[in-house]
């Protein structure tokens, strides 16, 4: 009975109104790069911003965010998938696989086959399922080598989304995210402005009206700052070198961390 109800999304006019939103993923969905002391984990992020906009349309909306930084594809599917299913969502967002692409060796075809199974499981709840291609990090010196892997990941994901009739947010094709102001100082996580802009993209894909880009539109109307040799040197010392050192020690980000919202919670 619940599945039948979920498959028919309530609408006001031509606008979908969601009541149970669950976000899955890694640091990208957790909100790293967007500090917010009032949040249970001290972060806000694009998913929280999407939930807030959805709650403005439906004050009864409940929201869970199961994402944890550093999680790889298998961990996201093993640790978050069944929890999400049990929460009986009518909207799911999931972003997984980028931490796998950073590994020295990774079987992208096998990873995406498992991802397809997980996405199908989420779809069978009756929820609207949004998934995301990888961003183009080709402008970041440390991650230029990742570009080819990400392109393969993206093309396989586009095929899966077509086959399952999922809603795809094609991050790779959003050229505005070449602007350095949309990225945190580590250049791999979104800045607060970037999280706001990405939330707007998600809401646009859902055909939900919002005013999230009003602030960023004004700021982005000017030319972005140029990353010169000195800024690249500072970034190398502050982020790139420590990141490589942690990788060599096989230190895992997010070890022992719990998701910020494991149960459906009213959006404040």
mmCIF file of C-alpha atoms in Angstrom:
data_model
loop_
_atom_site.group_PDB
_atom_site.id
_atom_site.type_symbol
_atom_site.label_atom_id
_atom_site.label_comp_id
_atom_site.label_asym_id
_atom_site.label_seq_id
_atom_site.Cartn_x
_atom_site.Cartn_y
_atom_site.Cartn_z
ATOM 1 C CA UNK A 1 0.000 0.000 0.000
ATOM 2 C CA UNK A 2 2.834 2.352 0.961
ATOM 3 C CA UNK A 3 4.587 1.707 -2.391
ATOM 4 C CA UNK A 4 1.431 2.507 -4.294
ATOM 5 C CA UNK A 5 1.086 5.794 -2.449
ATOM 6 C CA UNK A 6 4.726 6.719 -3.039
ATOM 7 C CA UNK A 7 4.517 6.085 -6.745
ATOM 8 C CA UNK A 8 1.937 8.841 -7.050
ATOM 9 C CA UNK A 9 3.707 12.026 -5.955
ATOM 10 C CA UNK A 10 1.404 14.686 -4.614
ATOM 11 C CA UNK A 11 1.296 17.775 -6.769
ATOM 12 C CA UNK A 12 0.101 21.323 -6.377
ATOM 13 C CA UNK A 13 -0.573 22.473 -9.911
ATOM 14 C CA UNK A 14 2.379 21.180 -11.931
ATOM 15 C CA UNK A 15 4.847 21.208 -9.012
ATOM 16 C CA UNK A 16 5.885 18.045 -7.167
ATOM 17 C CA UNK A 17 5.544 18.227 -3.390
ATOM 18 C CA UNK A 18 7.729 15.803 -1.450
ATOM 19 C CA UNK A 19 7.260 14.689 2.140
ATOM 20 C CA UNK A 20 10.152 12.279 2.853
ATOM 21 C CA UNK A 21 13.587 13.178 1.479
ATOM 22 C CA UNK A 22 16.653 10.997 2.084
ATOM 23 C CA UNK A 23 20.181 11.947 0.959
ATOM 24 C CA UNK A 24 22.949 9.341 0.598
ATOM 25 C CA UNK A 25 26.627 9.707 -0.215
ATOM 26 C CA UNK A 26 30.014 10.948 0.948
ATOM 27 C CA UNK A 27 31.525 14.330 1.883
ATOM 28 C CA UNK A 28 29.876 16.002 -1.091
ATOM 29 C CA UNK A 29 26.391 15.282 0.288
ATOM 30 C CA UNK A 30 27.438 15.584 3.934
ATOM 31 C CA UNK A 31 28.169 19.243 3.228
ATOM 32 C CA UNK A 32 31.937 19.511 3.681
ATOM 33 C CA UNK A 33 33.037 23.020 2.724
ATOM 34 C CA UNK A 34 29.890 24.697 4.062
ATOM 35 C CA UNK A 35 30.306 25.366 7.815
ATOM 36 C CA UNK A 36 27.108 25.811 9.819
ATOM 37 C CA UNK A 37 27.395 25.585 13.635
ATOM 38 C CA UNK A 38 23.663 24.945 14.145
ATOM 39 C CA UNK A 39 23.852 21.654 12.211
ATOM 40 C CA UNK A 40 24.419 18.365 14.098
ATOM 41 C CA UNK A 41 27.754 17.893 12.293
ATOM 42 C CA UNK A 42 28.623 21.568 11.955
ATOM 43 C CA UNK A 43 27.940 21.567 8.211
ATOM 44 C CA UNK A 44 25.041 22.552 5.999
ATOM 45 C CA UNK A 45 25.617 21.729 2.326
ATOM 46 C CA UNK A 46 23.496 21.582 -0.803
ATOM 47 C CA UNK A 47 21.261 18.713 0.406
ATOM 48 C CA UNK A 48 20.241 20.655 3.521
ATOM 49 C CA UNK A 49 19.494 23.661 1.336
ATOM 50 C CA UNK A 50 17.361 21.533 -0.986
ATOM 51 C CA UNK A 51 15.475 20.168 2.022
ATOM 52 C CA UNK A 52 14.823 23.702 3.293
ATOM 53 C CA UNK A 53 13.386 24.759 -0.072
ATOM 54 C CA UNK A 54 11.212 21.646 -0.224
ATOM 55 C CA UNK A 55 9.961 22.355 3.309
ATOM 56 C CA UNK A 56 8.846 25.817 2.217
ATOM 57 C CA UNK A 57 6.457 24.067 -0.157
ATOM 58 C CA UNK A 58 5.477 21.384 2.338
ATOM 59 C CA UNK A 59 6.007 22.243 6.047
ATOM 60 C CA UNK A 60 5.421 18.566 6.871
ATOM 61 C CA UNK A 61 8.555 17.498 4.988
ATOM 62 C CA UNK A 62 10.877 15.157 6.859
ATOM 63 C CA UNK A 63 14.560 14.858 5.901
ATOM 64 C CA UNK A 64 17.402 12.415 6.609
ATOM 65 C CA UNK A 65 21.033 12.767 5.536
ATOM 66 C CA UNK A 66 22.991 9.495 5.771
ATOM 67 C CA UNK A 67 26.141 10.734 3.998
ATOM 68 C CA UNK A 68 29.566 10.412 5.634
ATOM 69 C CA UNK A 69 32.831 11.795 4.303
ATOM 70 C CA UNK A 70 35.331 9.343 2.842
ATOM 71 C CA UNK A 71 32.783 6.640 2.111
ATOM 72 C CA UNK A 72 33.356 4.588 -1.023
ATOM 73 C CA UNK A 73 30.776 2.966 -3.266
ATOM 74 C CA UNK A 74 30.544 -0.371 -1.426
ATOM 75 C CA UNK A 75 30.356 1.379 1.958
ATOM 76 C CA UNK A 76 27.589 3.708 0.825
ATOM 77 C CA UNK A 77 25.566 0.830 -0.586
ATOM 78 C CA UNK A 78 26.263 -1.453 2.401
ATOM 79 C CA UNK A 79 25.796 1.125 5.174
ATOM 80 C CA UNK A 80 23.213 3.564 3.799
ATOM 81 C CA UNK A 81 21.048 1.830 1.199
ATOM 82 C CA UNK A 82 18.870 -0.355 3.405
ATOM 83 C CA UNK A 83 18.428 2.422 5.965
ATOM 84 C CA UNK A 84 17.178 4.644 3.167
ATOM 85 C CA UNK A 85 14.766 1.971 1.933
ATOM 86 C CA UNK A 86 13.347 1.490 5.444
ATOM 87 C CA UNK A 87 12.696 5.233 5.711
ATOM 88 C CA UNK A 88 10.226 4.873 2.799
ATOM 89 C CA UNK A 89 11.265 8.069 0.979
ATOM 90 C CA UNK A 90 9.474 9.743 -1.886
ATOM 91 C CA UNK A 91 12.676 11.563 -2.899
ATOM 92 C CA UNK A 92 16.230 10.178 -2.801
ATOM 93 C CA UNK A 93 19.503 11.789 -3.832
ATOM 94 C CA UNK A 94 22.637 9.657 -4.050
ATOM 95 C CA UNK A 95 26.187 10.514 -5.056
ATOM 96 C CA UNK A 96 28.756 7.731 -4.819
ATOM 97 C CA UNK A 97 31.989 6.592 -6.407
ATOM 98 C CA UNK A 98 34.330 9.599 -6.382
ATOM 99 C CA UNK A 99 36.401 8.208 -3.516
ATOM 100 C CA UNK A 100 36.796 4.993 -5.526
ATOM 101 C CA UNK A 101 38.066 6.943 -8.524
ATOM 102 C CA UNK A 102 40.834 8.384 -6.332
ATOM 103 C CA UNK A 103 42.224 4.915 -5.605
ATOM 104 C CA UNK A 104 45.370 3.841 -7.506
ATOM 105 C CA UNK A 105 43.433 0.913 -8.922
ATOM 106 C CA UNK A 106 39.705 0.666 -9.459
ATOM 107 C CA UNK A 107 37.472 -1.510 -11.643
ATOM 108 C CA UNK A 108 35.049 1.174 -12.833
ATOM 109 C CA UNK A 109 32.872 -1.301 -14.775
ATOM 110 C CA UNK A 110 32.372 -3.559 -11.745
ATOM 111 C CA UNK A 111 31.751 -0.557 -9.494
ATOM 112 C CA UNK A 112 29.101 0.843 -11.822
ATOM 113 C CA UNK A 113 27.388 -2.549 -12.163
ATOM 114 C CA UNK A 114 26.959 -2.584 -8.387
ATOM 115 C CA UNK A 115 25.816 1.032 -8.460
ATOM 116 C CA UNK A 116 23.159 0.148 -11.036
ATOM 117 C CA UNK A 117 21.799 -2.549 -8.703
ATOM 118 C CA UNK A 118 21.710 -0.092 -5.798
ATOM 119 C CA UNK A 119 19.955 2.573 -7.839
ATOM 120 C CA UNK A 120 17.382 0.029 -8.961
ATOM 121 C CA UNK A 121 16.744 -0.923 -5.330
ATOM 122 C CA UNK A 122 16.123 2.725 -4.455
ATOM 123 C CA UNK A 123 13.862 3.152 -7.473
ATOM 124 C CA UNK A 124 11.767 0.176 -6.353
ATOM 125 C CA UNK A 125 10.740 2.102 -3.231
ATOM 126 C CA UNK A 126 8.639 4.268 -5.533
ATOM 127 C CA UNK A 127 10.765 7.340 -4.784
ATOM 128 C CA UNK A 128 12.025 9.843 -7.305
ATOM 129 C CA UNK A 129 15.760 9.044 -7.480
ATOM 130 C CA UNK A 130 18.327 11.706 -8.385
ATOM 131 C CA UNK A 131 21.933 10.773 -9.075
ATOM 132 C CA UNK A 132 24.889 12.860 -10.196
ATOM 133 C CA UNK A 133 27.777 12.711 -12.607
ATOM 134 C CA UNK A 134 31.220 13.624 -11.304
ATOM 135 C CA UNK A 135 32.397 17.221 -11.529
ATOM 136 C CA UNK A 136 35.152 18.166 -13.940
ATOM 137 C CA UNK A 137 38.208 18.638 -11.708
ATOM 138 C CA UNK A 138 40.560 19.018 -14.654
ATOM 139 C CA UNK A 139 41.596 22.503 -13.520
ATOM 140 C CA UNK A 140 42.963 21.172 -10.216
ATOM 141 C CA UNK A 141 46.630 20.166 -10.687
ATOM 142 C CA UNK A 142 46.548 17.206 -8.290
ATOM 143 C CA UNK A 143 43.450 15.706 -9.905
ATOM 144 C CA UNK A 144 44.032 16.223 -13.624
ATOM 145 C CA UNK A 145 44.887 12.545 -13.974
ATOM 146 C CA UNK A 146 41.399 11.748 -12.653
ATOM 147 C CA UNK A 147 39.644 13.370 -15.610
ATOM 148 C CA UNK A 148 39.652 10.295 -17.861
ATOM 149 C CA UNK A 149 38.321 8.021 -15.116
ATOM 150 C CA UNK A 150 35.604 10.513 -14.258
ATOM 151 C CA UNK A 151 34.566 10.735 -17.901
ATOM 152 C CA UNK A 152 34.164 6.932 -18.074
ATOM 153 C CA UNK A 153 32.225 6.955 -14.788
ATOM 154 C CA UNK A 154 29.958 9.674 -16.122
ATOM 155 C CA UNK A 155 29.226 7.954 -19.409
ATOM 156 C CA UNK A 156 28.396 4.670 -17.684
ATOM 157 C CA UNK A 157 26.148 6.518 -15.228
ATOM 158 C CA UNK A 158 24.333 8.315 -18.037
ATOM 159 C CA UNK A 159 23.581 4.915 -19.559
ATOM 160 C CA UNK A 160 22.293 3.562 -16.239
ATOM 161 C CA UNK A 161 20.109 6.627 -15.733
ATOM 162 C CA UNK A 162 18.663 6.189 -19.227
ATOM 163 C CA UNK A 163 18.027 2.470 -18.695
ATOM 164 C CA UNK A 164 16.305 2.967 -15.323
ATOM 165 C CA UNK A 165 14.654 6.276 -16.256
ATOM 166 C CA UNK A 166 16.301 8.034 -13.309
ATOM 167 C CA UNK A 167 16.685 11.786 -12.895
ATOM 168 C CA UNK A 168 20.301 12.719 -13.637
ATOM 169 C CA UNK A 169 21.975 15.910 -12.487
ATOM 170 C CA UNK A 170 24.870 16.226 -14.942
ATOM 171 C CA UNK A 171 27.426 18.040 -12.790
ATOM 172 C CA UNK A 172 30.184 17.573 -15.402
ATOM 173 C CA UNK A 173 28.340 19.819 -17.852
ATOM 174 C CA UNK A 174 27.791 22.736 -15.460
ATOM 175 C CA UNK A 175 30.492 25.084 -16.771
ATOM 176 C CA UNK A 176 29.771 27.667 -14.048
ATOM 177 C CA UNK A 177 31.587 25.380 -11.593
ATOM 178 C CA UNK A 178 34.875 26.231 -13.296
ATOM 179 C CA UNK A 179 34.681 29.404 -11.175
ATOM 180 C CA UNK A 180 37.082 29.015 -8.231
ATOM 181 C CA UNK A 181 34.702 30.913 -5.934
ATOM 182 C CA UNK A 182 32.356 27.936 -5.986
ATOM 183 C CA UNK A 183 35.037 25.701 -4.450
ATOM 184 C CA UNK A 184 36.491 25.456 -0.969
ATOM 185 C CA UNK A 185 40.170 26.207 -0.338
ATOM 186 C CA UNK A 186 40.975 22.502 -0.799
ATOM 187 C CA UNK A 187 39.615 22.780 -4.394
ATOM 188 C CA UNK A 188 37.797 19.433 -4.157
ATOM 189 C CA UNK A 189 34.788 20.357 -1.998
ATOM 190 C CA UNK A 190 32.238 23.048 -2.763
ATOM 191 C CA UNK A 191 32.342 26.378 -0.936
ATOM 192 C CA UNK A 192 29.188 27.740 0.752
ATOM 193 C CA UNK A 193 28.474 29.609 -2.472
ATOM 194 C CA UNK A 194 29.053 26.426 -4.451
ATOM 195 C CA UNK A 195 26.705 24.411 -2.239
ATOM 196 C CA UNK A 196 24.051 27.081 -2.710
ATOM 197 C CA UNK A 197 24.536 27.053 -6.467
ATOM 198 C CA UNK A 198 24.424 23.262 -6.618
ATOM 199 C CA UNK A 199 21.243 23.143 -4.539
ATOM 200 C CA UNK A 200 19.716 25.495 -7.101
ATOM 201 C CA UNK A 201 20.696 23.093 -9.875
ATOM 202 C CA UNK A 202 19.045 20.175 -8.049
ATOM 203 C CA UNK A 203 15.854 22.153 -7.482
ATOM 204 C CA UNK A 204 15.842 23.217 -11.132
ATOM 205 C CA UNK A 205 16.083 19.562 -12.136
ATOM 206 C CA UNK A 206 13.059 18.841 -9.938
ATOM 207 C CA UNK A 207 11.217 21.846 -11.419
ATOM 208 C CA UNK A 208 10.945 23.398 -7.940
ATOM 209 C CA UNK A 209 10.882 27.203 -7.818
ATOM 210 C CA UNK A 210 13.454 28.895 -5.559
ATOM 211 C CA UNK A 211 15.529 32.031 -5.107
ATOM 212 C CA UNK A 212 18.822 30.403 -4.179
ATOM 213 C CA UNK A 213 20.890 31.883 -6.994
ATOM 214 C CA UNK A 214 20.049 35.522 -6.271
ATOM 215 C CA UNK A 215 23.126 36.010 -4.052
ATOM 216 C CA UNK A 216 25.517 33.929 -6.155
ATOM 217 C CA UNK A 217 24.381 35.542 -9.414
ATOM 218 C CA UNK A 218 25.495 38.948 -8.163
ATOM 219 C CA UNK A 219 28.837 37.665 -6.913
ATOM 220 C CA UNK A 220 29.564 35.658 -10.047
ATOM 221 C CA UNK A 221 28.825 38.549 -12.373
ATOM 222 C CA UNK A 222 32.447 39.668 -12.036
ATOM 223 C CA UNK A 223 35.465 37.791 -13.378
ATOM 224 C CA UNK A 224 36.802 35.039 -11.073
ATOM 225 C CA UNK A 225 40.134 35.519 -9.334
ATOM 226 C CA UNK A 226 43.123 34.051 -11.151
ATOM 227 C CA UNK A 227 44.987 31.191 -9.479
ATOM 228 C CA UNK A 228 48.589 32.263 -9.867
ATOM 229 C CA UNK A 229 51.826 30.494 -8.953
ATOM 230 C CA UNK A 230 51.738 31.732 -5.359
ATOM 231 C CA UNK A 231 48.160 30.605 -4.754
ATOM 232 C CA UNK A 232 48.978 27.198 -6.244
ATOM 233 C CA UNK A 233 52.030 26.964 -3.990
ATOM 234 C CA UNK A 234 49.953 27.806 -0.907
ATOM 235 C CA UNK A 235 47.371 25.206 -1.934
ATOM 236 C CA UNK A 236 50.092 22.591 -2.408
ATOM 237 C CA UNK A 237 51.450 23.208 1.087
ATOM 238 C CA UNK A 238 48.060 23.469 2.807
ATOM 239 C CA UNK A 239 46.190 20.689 1.047
ATOM 240 C CA UNK A 240 47.927 18.716 -1.706
ATOM 241 C CA UNK A 241 50.987 17.606 0.280
ATOM 242 C CA UNK A 242 49.018 16.621 3.438
ATOM 243 C CA UNK A 243 46.437 14.836 1.246
ATOM 244 C CA UNK A 244 49.134 12.766 -0.456
ATOM 245 C CA UNK A 245 50.756 11.989 2.896
ATOM 246 C CA UNK A 246 47.473 10.713 4.303
ATOM 247 C CA UNK A 247 46.964 8.567 1.208
ATOM 248 C CA UNK A 248 50.415 7.041 1.657
ATOM 249 C CA UNK A 249 49.550 6.232 5.282
ATOM 250 C CA UNK A 250 46.197 4.864 4.084
ATOM 251 C CA UNK A 251 44.448 7.116 6.583
ATOM 252 C CA UNK A 252 40.716 7.076 6.006
ATOM 253 C CA UNK A 253 38.698 10.298 6.344
ATOM 254 C CA UNK A 254 35.468 9.941 8.255
ATOM 255 C CA UNK A 255 36.583 6.900 10.270
ATOM 256 C CA UNK A 256 34.269 6.550 13.268
ATOM 257 C CA UNK A 257 31.956 9.323 12.108
ATOM 258 C CA UNK A 258 28.185 8.897 12.050
ATOM 259 C CA UNK A 259 25.680 10.508 9.645
ATOM 260 C CA UNK A 260 24.206 13.787 10.833
ATOM 261 C CA UNK A 261 20.539 12.782 10.386
ATOM 262 C CA UNK A 262 19.801 9.053 10.529
ATOM 263 C CA UNK A 263 16.059 9.463 11.031
ATOM 264 C CA UNK A 264 13.502 11.528 9.162
ATOM 265 C CA UNK A 265 13.542 14.907 10.879
ATOM 266 C CA UNK A 266 11.424 18.007 10.488
ATOM 267 C CA UNK A 267 13.297 20.740 8.655
ATOM 268 C CA UNK A 268 13.721 23.883 10.759
#
